[in-house]
Coordinates of C-alpha atoms in Angstrom, one line a residue:
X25 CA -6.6 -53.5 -86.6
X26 CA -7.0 -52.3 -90.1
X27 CA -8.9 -49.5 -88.6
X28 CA -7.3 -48.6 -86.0
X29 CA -3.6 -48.2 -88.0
X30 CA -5.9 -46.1 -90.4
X31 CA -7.3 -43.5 -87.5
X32 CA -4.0 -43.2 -86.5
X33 CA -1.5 -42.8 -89.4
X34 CA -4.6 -40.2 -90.8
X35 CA -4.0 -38.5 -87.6
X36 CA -0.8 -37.8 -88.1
X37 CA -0.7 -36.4 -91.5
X38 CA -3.6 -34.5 -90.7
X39 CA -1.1 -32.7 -87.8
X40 CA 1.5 -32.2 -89.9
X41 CA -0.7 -30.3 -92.8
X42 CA 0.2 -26.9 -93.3
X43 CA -3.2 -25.8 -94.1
X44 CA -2.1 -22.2 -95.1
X45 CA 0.0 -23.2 -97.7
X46 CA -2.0 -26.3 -98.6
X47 CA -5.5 -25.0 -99.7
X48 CA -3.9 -22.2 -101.7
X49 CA -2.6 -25.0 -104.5
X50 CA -5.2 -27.3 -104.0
X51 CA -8.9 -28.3 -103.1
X52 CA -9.6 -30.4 -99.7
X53 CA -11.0 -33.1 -102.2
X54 CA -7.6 -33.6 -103.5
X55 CA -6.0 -34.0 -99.5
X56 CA -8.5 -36.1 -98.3
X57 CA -7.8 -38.1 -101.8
X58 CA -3.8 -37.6 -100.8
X59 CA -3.7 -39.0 -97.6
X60 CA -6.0 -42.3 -98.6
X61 CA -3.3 -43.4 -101.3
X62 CA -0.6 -42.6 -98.7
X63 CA -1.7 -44.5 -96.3
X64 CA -3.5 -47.3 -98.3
X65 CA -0.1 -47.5 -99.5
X66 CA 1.8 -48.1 -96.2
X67 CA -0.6 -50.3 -95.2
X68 CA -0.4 -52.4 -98.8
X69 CA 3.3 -52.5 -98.5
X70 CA 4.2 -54.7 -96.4
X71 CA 1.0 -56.1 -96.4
X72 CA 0.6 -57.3 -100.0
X73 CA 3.7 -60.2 -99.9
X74 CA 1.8 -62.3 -97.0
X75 CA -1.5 -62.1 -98.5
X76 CA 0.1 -63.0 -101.9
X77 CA 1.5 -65.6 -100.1
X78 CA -1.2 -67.1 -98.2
X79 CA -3.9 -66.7 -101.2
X80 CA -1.7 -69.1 -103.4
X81 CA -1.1 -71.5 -100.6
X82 CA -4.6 -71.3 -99.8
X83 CA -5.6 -71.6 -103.6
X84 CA -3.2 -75.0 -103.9
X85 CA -4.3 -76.3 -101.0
X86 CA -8.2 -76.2 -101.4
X87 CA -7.6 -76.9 -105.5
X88 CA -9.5 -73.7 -106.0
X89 CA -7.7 -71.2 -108.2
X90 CA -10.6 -68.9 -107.6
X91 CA -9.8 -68.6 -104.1
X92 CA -6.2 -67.0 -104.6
X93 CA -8.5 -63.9 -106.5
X94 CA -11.4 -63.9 -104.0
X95 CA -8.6 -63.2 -101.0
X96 CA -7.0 -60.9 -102.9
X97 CA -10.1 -58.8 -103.4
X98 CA -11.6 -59.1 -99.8
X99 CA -8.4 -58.1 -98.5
X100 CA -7.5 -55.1 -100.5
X101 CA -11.5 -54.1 -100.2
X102 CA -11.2 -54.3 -96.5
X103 CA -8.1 -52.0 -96.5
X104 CA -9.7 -49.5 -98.7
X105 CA -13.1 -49.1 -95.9
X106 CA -11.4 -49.0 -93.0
X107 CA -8.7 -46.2 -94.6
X108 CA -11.2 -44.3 -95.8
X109 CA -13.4 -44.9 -92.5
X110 CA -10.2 -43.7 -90.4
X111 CA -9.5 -40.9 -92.1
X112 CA -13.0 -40.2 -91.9
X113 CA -13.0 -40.6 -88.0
X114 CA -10.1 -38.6 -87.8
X115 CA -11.0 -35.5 -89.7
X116 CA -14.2 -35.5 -87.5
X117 CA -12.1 -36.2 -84.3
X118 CA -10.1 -33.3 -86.0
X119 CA -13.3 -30.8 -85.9
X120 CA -14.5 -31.9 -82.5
X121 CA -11.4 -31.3 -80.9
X122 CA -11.1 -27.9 -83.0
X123 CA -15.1 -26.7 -81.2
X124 CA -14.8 -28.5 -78.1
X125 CA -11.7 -27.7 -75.9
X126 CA -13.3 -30.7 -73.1
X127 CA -13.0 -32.6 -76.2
X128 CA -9.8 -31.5 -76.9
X129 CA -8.2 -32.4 -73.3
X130 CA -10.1 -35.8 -72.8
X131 CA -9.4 -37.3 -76.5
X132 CA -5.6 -38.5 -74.6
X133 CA -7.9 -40.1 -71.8
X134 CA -9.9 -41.8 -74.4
X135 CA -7.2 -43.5 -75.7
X136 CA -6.2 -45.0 -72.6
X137 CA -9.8 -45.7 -72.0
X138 CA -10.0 -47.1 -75.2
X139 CA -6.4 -49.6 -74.8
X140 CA -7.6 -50.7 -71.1
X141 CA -11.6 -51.5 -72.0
X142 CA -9.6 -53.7 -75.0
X143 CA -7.6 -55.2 -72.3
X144 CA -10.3 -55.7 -70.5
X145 CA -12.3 -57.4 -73.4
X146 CA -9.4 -59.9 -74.9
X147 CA -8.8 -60.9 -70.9
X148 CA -12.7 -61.7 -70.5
X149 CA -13.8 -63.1 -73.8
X150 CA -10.7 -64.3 -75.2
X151 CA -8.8 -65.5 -72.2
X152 CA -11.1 -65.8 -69.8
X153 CA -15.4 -67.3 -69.0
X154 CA -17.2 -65.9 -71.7
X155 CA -18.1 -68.4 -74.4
X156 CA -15.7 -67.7 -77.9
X157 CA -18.8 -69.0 -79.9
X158 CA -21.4 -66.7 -78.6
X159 CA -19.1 -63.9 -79.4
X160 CA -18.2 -64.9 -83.2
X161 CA -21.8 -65.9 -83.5
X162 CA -21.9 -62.0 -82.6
X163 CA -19.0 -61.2 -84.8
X164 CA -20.3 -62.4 -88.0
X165 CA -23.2 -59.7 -88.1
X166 CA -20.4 -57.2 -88.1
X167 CA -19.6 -55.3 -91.8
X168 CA -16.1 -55.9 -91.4
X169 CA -16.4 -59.6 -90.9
X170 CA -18.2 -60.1 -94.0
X171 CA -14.7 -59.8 -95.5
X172 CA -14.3 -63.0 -94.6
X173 CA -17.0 -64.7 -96.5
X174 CA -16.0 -62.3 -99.4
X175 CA -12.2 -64.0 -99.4
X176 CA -13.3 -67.6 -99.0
X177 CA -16.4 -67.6 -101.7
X178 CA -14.7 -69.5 -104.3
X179 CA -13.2 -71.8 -101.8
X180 CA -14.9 -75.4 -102.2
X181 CA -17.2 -76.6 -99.2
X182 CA -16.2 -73.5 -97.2
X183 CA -19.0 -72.7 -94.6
X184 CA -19.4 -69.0 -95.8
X185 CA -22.6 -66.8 -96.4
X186 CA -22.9 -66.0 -99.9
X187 CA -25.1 -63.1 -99.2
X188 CA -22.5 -61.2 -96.5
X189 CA -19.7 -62.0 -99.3
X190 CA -21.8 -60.1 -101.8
X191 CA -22.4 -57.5 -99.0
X192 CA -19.0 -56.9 -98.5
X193 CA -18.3 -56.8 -102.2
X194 CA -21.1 -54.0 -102.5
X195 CA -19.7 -52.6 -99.3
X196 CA -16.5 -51.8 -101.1
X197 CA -17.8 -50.8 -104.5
X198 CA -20.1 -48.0 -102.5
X199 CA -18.7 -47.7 -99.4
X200 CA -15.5 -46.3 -100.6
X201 CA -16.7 -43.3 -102.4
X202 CA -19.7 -42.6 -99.8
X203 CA -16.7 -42.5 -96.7
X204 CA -14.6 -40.5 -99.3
X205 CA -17.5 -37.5 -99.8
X206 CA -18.5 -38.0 -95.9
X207 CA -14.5 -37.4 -95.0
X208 CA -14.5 -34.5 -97.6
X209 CA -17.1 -32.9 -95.8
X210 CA -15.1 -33.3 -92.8
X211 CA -12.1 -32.2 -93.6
X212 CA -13.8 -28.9 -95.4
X213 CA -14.8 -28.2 -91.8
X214 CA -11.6 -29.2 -90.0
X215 CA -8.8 -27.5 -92.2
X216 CA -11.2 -24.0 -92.3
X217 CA -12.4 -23.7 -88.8
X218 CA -10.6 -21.9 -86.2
X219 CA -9.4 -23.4 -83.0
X220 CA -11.6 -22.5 -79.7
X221 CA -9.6 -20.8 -77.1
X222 CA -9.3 -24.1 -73.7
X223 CA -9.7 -20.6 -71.9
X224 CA -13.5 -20.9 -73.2
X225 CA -14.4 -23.5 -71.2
X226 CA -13.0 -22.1 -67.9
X227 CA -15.6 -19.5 -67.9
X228 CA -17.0 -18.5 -64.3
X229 CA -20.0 -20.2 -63.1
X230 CA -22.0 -20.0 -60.2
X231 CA -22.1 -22.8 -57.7
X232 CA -25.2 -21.7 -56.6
X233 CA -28.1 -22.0 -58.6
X234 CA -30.5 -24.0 -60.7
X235 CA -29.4 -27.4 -61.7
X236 CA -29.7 -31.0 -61.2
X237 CA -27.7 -30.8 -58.0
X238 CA -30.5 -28.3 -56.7
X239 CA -33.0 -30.2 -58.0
X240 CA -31.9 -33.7 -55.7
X241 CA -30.0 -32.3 -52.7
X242 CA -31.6 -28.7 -52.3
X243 CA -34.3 -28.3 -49.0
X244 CA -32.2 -31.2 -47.1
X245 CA -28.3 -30.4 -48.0
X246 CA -26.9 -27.8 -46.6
X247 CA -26.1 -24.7 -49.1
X248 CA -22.3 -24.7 -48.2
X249 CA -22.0 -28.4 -48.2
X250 CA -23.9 -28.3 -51.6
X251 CA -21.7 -25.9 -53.0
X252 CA -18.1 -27.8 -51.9
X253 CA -20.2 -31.3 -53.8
X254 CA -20.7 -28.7 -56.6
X255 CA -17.3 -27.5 -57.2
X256 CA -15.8 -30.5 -57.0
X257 CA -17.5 -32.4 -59.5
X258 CA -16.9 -29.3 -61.7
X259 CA -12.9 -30.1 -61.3
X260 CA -13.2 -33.5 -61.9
X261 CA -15.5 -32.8 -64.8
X262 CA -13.2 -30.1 -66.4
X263 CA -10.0 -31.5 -65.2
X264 CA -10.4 -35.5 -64.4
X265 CA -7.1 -35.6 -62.2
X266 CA -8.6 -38.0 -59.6
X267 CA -8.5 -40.5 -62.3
X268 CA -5.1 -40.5 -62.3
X269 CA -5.0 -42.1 -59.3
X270 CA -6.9 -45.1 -60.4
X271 CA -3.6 -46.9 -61.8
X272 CA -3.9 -47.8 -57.9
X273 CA -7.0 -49.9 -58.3
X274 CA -5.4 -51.8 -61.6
X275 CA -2.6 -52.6 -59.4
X276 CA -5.3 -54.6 -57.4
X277 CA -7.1 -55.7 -60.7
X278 CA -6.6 -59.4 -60.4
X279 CA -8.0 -59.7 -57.2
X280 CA -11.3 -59.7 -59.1
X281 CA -10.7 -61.6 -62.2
X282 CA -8.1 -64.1 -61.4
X283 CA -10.9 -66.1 -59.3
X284 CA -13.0 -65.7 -62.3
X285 CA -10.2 -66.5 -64.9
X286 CA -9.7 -69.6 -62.7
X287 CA -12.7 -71.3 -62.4
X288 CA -14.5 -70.3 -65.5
X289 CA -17.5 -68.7 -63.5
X290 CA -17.7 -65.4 -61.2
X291 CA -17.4 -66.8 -57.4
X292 CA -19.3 -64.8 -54.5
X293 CA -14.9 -63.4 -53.4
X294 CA -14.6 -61.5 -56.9
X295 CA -17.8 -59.7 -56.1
X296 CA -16.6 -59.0 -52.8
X297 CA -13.4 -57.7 -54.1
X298 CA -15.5 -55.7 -56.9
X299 CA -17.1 -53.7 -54.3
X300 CA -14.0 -52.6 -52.5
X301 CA -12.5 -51.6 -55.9
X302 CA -15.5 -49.0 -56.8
X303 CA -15.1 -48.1 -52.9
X304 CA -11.0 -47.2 -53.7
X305 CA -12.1 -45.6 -56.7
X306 CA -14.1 -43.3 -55.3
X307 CA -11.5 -42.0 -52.4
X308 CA -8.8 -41.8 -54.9
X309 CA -10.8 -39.6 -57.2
X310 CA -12.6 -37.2 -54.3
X311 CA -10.5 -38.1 -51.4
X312 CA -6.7 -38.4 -51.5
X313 CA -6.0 -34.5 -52.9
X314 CA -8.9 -32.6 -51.1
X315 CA -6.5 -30.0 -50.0
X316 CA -4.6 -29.7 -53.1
X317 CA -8.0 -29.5 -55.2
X318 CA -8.8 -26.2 -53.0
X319 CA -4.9 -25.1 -53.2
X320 CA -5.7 -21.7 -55.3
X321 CA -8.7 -20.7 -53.4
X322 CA -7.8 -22.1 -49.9
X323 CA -7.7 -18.8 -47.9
X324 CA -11.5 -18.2 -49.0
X325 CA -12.3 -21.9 -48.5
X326 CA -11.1 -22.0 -45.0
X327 CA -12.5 -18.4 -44.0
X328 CA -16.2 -19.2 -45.8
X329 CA -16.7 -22.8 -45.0
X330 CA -17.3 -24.4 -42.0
X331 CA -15.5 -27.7 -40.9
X332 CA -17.9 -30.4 -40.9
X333 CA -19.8 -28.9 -44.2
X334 CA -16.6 -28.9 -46.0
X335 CA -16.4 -32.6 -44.8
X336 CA -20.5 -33.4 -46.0
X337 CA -19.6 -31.7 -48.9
X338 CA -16.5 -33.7 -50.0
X339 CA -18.4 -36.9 -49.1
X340 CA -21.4 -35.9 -50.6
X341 CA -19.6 -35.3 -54.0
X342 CA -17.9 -38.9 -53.9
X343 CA -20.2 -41.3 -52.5
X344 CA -23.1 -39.5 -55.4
X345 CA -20.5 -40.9 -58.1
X346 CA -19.6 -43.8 -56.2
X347 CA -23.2 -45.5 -55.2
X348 CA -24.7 -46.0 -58.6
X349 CA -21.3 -47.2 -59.9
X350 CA -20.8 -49.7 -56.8
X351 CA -24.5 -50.9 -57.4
X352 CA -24.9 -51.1 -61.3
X353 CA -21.3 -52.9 -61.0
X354 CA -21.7 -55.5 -57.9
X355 CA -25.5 -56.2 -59.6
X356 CA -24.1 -56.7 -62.9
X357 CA -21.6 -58.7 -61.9
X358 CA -23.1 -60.5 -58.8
X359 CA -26.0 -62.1 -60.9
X360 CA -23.6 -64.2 -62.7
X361 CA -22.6 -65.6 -59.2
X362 CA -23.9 -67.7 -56.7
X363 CA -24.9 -64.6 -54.1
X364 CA -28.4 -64.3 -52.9
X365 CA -30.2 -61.4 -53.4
X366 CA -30.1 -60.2 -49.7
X367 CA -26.0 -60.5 -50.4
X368 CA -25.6 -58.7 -53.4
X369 CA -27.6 -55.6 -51.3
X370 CA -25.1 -56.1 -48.9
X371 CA -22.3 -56.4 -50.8
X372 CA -23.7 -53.5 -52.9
X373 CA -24.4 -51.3 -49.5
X374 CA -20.7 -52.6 -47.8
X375 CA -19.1 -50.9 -51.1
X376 CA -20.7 -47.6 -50.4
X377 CA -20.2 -47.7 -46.8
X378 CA -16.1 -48.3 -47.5
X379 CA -16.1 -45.7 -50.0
X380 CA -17.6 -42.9 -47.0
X381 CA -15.5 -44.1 -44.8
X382 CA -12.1 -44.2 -46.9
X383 CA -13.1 -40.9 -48.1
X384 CA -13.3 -40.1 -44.7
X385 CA -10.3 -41.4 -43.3
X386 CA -8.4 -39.7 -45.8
X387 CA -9.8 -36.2 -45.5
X388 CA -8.6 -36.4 -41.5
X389 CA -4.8 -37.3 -43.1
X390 CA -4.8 -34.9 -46.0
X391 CA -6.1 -32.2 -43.5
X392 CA -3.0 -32.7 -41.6
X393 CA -0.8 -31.6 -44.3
X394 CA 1.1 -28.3 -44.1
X395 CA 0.5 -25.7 -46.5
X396 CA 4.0 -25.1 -47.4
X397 CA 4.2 -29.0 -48.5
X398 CA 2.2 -28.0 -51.9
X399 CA 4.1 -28.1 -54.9
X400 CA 2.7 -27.7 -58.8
X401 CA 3.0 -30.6 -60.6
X402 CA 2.1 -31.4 -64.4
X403 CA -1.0 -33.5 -65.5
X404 CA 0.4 -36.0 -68.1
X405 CA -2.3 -35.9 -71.4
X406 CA -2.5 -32.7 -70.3
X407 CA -0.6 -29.2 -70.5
X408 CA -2.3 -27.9 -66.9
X409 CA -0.9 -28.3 -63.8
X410 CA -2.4 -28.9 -60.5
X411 CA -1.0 -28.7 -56.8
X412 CA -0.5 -31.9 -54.3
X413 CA 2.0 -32.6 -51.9
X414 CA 4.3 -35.0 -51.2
X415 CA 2.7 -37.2 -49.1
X416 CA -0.2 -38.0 -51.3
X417 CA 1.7 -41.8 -52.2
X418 CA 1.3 -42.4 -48.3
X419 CA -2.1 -41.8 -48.6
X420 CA -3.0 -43.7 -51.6
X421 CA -1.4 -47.1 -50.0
X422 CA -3.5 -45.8 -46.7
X423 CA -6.4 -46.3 -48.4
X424 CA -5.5 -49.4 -49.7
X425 CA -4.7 -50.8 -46.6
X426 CA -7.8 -49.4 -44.9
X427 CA -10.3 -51.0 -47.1
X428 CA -8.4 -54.1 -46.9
X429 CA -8.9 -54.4 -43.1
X430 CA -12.3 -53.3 -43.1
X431 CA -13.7 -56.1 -45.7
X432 CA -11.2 -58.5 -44.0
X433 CA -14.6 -60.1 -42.4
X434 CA -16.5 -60.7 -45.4
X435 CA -13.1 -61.3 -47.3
X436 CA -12.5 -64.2 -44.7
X437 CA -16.0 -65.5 -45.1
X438 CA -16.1 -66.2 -48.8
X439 CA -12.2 -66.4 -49.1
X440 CA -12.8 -69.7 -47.0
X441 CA -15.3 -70.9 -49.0
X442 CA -13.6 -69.9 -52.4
X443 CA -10.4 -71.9 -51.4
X444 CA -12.4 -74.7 -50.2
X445 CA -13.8 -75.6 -53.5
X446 CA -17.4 -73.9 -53.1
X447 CA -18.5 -70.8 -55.2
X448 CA -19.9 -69.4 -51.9
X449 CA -20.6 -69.6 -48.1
X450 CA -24.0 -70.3 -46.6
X451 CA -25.9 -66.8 -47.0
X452 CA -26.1 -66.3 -43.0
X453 CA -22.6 -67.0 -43.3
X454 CA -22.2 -64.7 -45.7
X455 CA -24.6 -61.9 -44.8
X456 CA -23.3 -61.8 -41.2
X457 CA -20.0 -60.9 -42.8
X458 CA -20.9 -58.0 -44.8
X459 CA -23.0 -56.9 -41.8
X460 CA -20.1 -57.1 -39.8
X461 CA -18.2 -55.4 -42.8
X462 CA -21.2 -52.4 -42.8
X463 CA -20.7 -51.8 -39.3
X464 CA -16.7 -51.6 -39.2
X465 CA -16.6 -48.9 -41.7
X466 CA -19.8 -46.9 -39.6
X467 CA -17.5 -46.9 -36.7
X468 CA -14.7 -45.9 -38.7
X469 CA -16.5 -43.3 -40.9
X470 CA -18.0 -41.7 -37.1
X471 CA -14.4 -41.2 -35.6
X472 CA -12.9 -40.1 -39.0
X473 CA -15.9 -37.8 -39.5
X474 CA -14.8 -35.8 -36.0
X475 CA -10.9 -36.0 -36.5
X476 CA -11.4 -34.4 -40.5
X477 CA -13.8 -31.4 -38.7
X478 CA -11.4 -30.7 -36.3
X479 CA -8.1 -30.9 -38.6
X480 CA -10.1 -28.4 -40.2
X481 CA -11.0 -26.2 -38.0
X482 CA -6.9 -26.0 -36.9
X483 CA -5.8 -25.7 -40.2
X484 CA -3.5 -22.6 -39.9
X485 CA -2.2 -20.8 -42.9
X486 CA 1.4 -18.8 -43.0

């Protein structure tokens, strides 16, 4: 937490330094210095009357004077790290940002990243299966726990390590000015270098070519199918709007961890429902908006391309992302549960076969859309703008409901067993389901497949 306010209230001042006038009247030594006792200050403040308070309560109730000094210390010591730490992080955020305009566009990403993996984490290990002990056992290796020990040395029979306290203590005494010189350095770099142009990392580049993409797919991929694969992990690399679709897949969140929140373990349904997720991922990211990811060159798209290797293409470029996601996940996950290993493939395989055939099915309704129904919208986090049109929210609940129906089988099958009291069906039980799942979304991936080409091929421009 300490941390955390730190980065952030650095950040701030750091944005609102007017570095022309600044450096003229003094050295970056001296604002680096500046903004420490600011913010140590604001974070002292308000801080200092409940840890004046809770030392002396703590110091009458343990009959150990000492103890009132020790928490005084090990909190003011832990404030003073993580300040200097944050601003630390932040003047090298600062730099990053200034060099890297990818940087520069993802850093509002990574905090949202950063809040829902937190989320994620307190719902797991603090709320949910995951034992609390093993994860202070964890905790106390960590610098900033050794604060702890630090505050409670001079308490009487407290169960603290004397050596961590003293680490802490030294952490503090050396710490401080090593973060200070390191965030000097920094800054130095950040308030003197000049911003790269976001126009820099737009620079033309060839589709076609060497690369790792060449190096796995070339010889048995066709070239234009290659090339649509190519360019649109190059949007999604340069311009990650497909995740902003994946509120859509947290709206359906708790299908997976409530089971497990419930019962304390990971039953074979959350698995299940983990592999539909990384399937719905995948078609929001590639799928829902392949029209409006082709909006400014469609007229060359259409006339270059043919039908069906636009279709490979687009599949190609999700199911590549999608397939060791959907694996590494329902693996990591599954082993925890009571699946057999002839499941989990299944489960693992069901996943990708949802994602080519969602991807699918929503290619043949996005295809369908007119070309005057485009409008620019703004990327939040962002200042680009992208077109999509305004049925994209029918196909995002399309896809939804799609998956839904196609893993109905396997969902009925260890639903069943999950309501029932077991962790999981028999496994032919089980494995007939997800076979039956497989084949549902073949059929439906083969029909999609021929309506998508042929939406293509009839697209008409004005």
């Amino acid at each position: 937490m300490f941390l955390w306010t730190g980065i952030q209230g650095a950040s701030r001042r750091i944005a609102r330094l007017n570095v022309d006038h600044l450096l003229t009247t003094v050295r970056v030594r001296e604002v680096v210095l500046g903004i420490g006792i600011v913010e140590y200050a604001w974070t002292v403040a308000p801080l200092s009357p409940v840890v004046l308070g809770v030392a002396a309560g703590f110091a009458v109730g343990t009959g150990s004077p000492a103890s009132a000094g020790s928490i005084g210390v090990a909190v003011a010591g832990l404030v003073g790290v993580t300040t200097v730490l944050g601003i630390a992080v932040s003047f090298a955020t600062t730099f990053a940002t200034l060099r890297s305009p990818r940087l520069r566009r993802y850093r509002n990403y990574a905090y949202v990243a950063a809040f829902l993996l937190g989320l994620l984490v307190w719902t797991t290990v603090v709320q949910g299966p995951v034992s609390n002990e093993r994860v202070v056992d964890w905790l106390r290796s960590v610098p900033f726990a050794w604060f702890v020990d630090l505050g409670l040395l001079a308490a009487p029979n407290a169960e603290v390590g004397f050596g961590r306290g003293l680490a802490a203590l030294g952490l503090t005494i050396i710490g401080v000015p090593v973060l200070t010189v390191i965030a000097t350095g920094f800054a130095d770099r950040a308030l003197t270098t000049d911003s790269v142009s976001t126009t820099a990392v737009h620079r033309s580049r060839p589709l076609v070519g060497n690369g790792l993409a060449e190096y796995a797919f070339a010889g048995w991929v066709p070239r234009p199918a290659l090339t649509v694969a190519r360019k649109r992990w190059t949007q999604e690399r340069r311009l990650p709007r497909g995740l902003l679709y994946q509120g859509f897949v947290l709206l359906v969140g708790p299908v997976v961890y409530l089971p497990i929140l419930a019962t304390g373990a990971v039953p074979a349904i959350s698995v299940v429902a983990l592999a539909s997720l990384c399937a719905v991922g995948a078609v929001l990211a590639f799928g829902v908006d392949c029209l409006g990811a082709e909006y400014a060159s469609l007229p060359m798209t259409l006339t270059t391309v043919p039908g069906r290797r636009f279709v490979q293409g687009t599949v190609l470029a999700a199911t590549t992302v999608s397939t060791p996601i959907t694996f590494i996940a329902v693996v990591g996950i599954g082993v925890w549960s009571p699946l057999s290993r002839i499941e989990l493939v299944l489960t693992a395989l069901a996943g990708v076969a949802l994602s080519v055939a969602g991807v699918l099915f929503v290619v043949a309704l996005g295809l369908r859309v007119s070309y005057y129904d485009f409008q620019p919208i703004s990327i939040p986090f962002t200042d680009m703008t992208v077109h999509t049109d305004r049925n994209v929210s029918f196909r995002l609940v399309a896809v939804l409901v799609l998956v839904g129906l196609l893993v109905l089988p396997a969902t009925v099958t260890y639903g069943m067993a999950f309501v029932g009291g077991t962790r999981a069906p028999a496994v032919t039980a089980g494995a007939g389901s997800l076979l039956v799942t497989v084949l549902l979304a073949a059929g439906v991936s083969l029909l999609a497949y021929r309506r998508s080409v042929r939406a293509y091929e009839q697209y008409a421009l004005p």
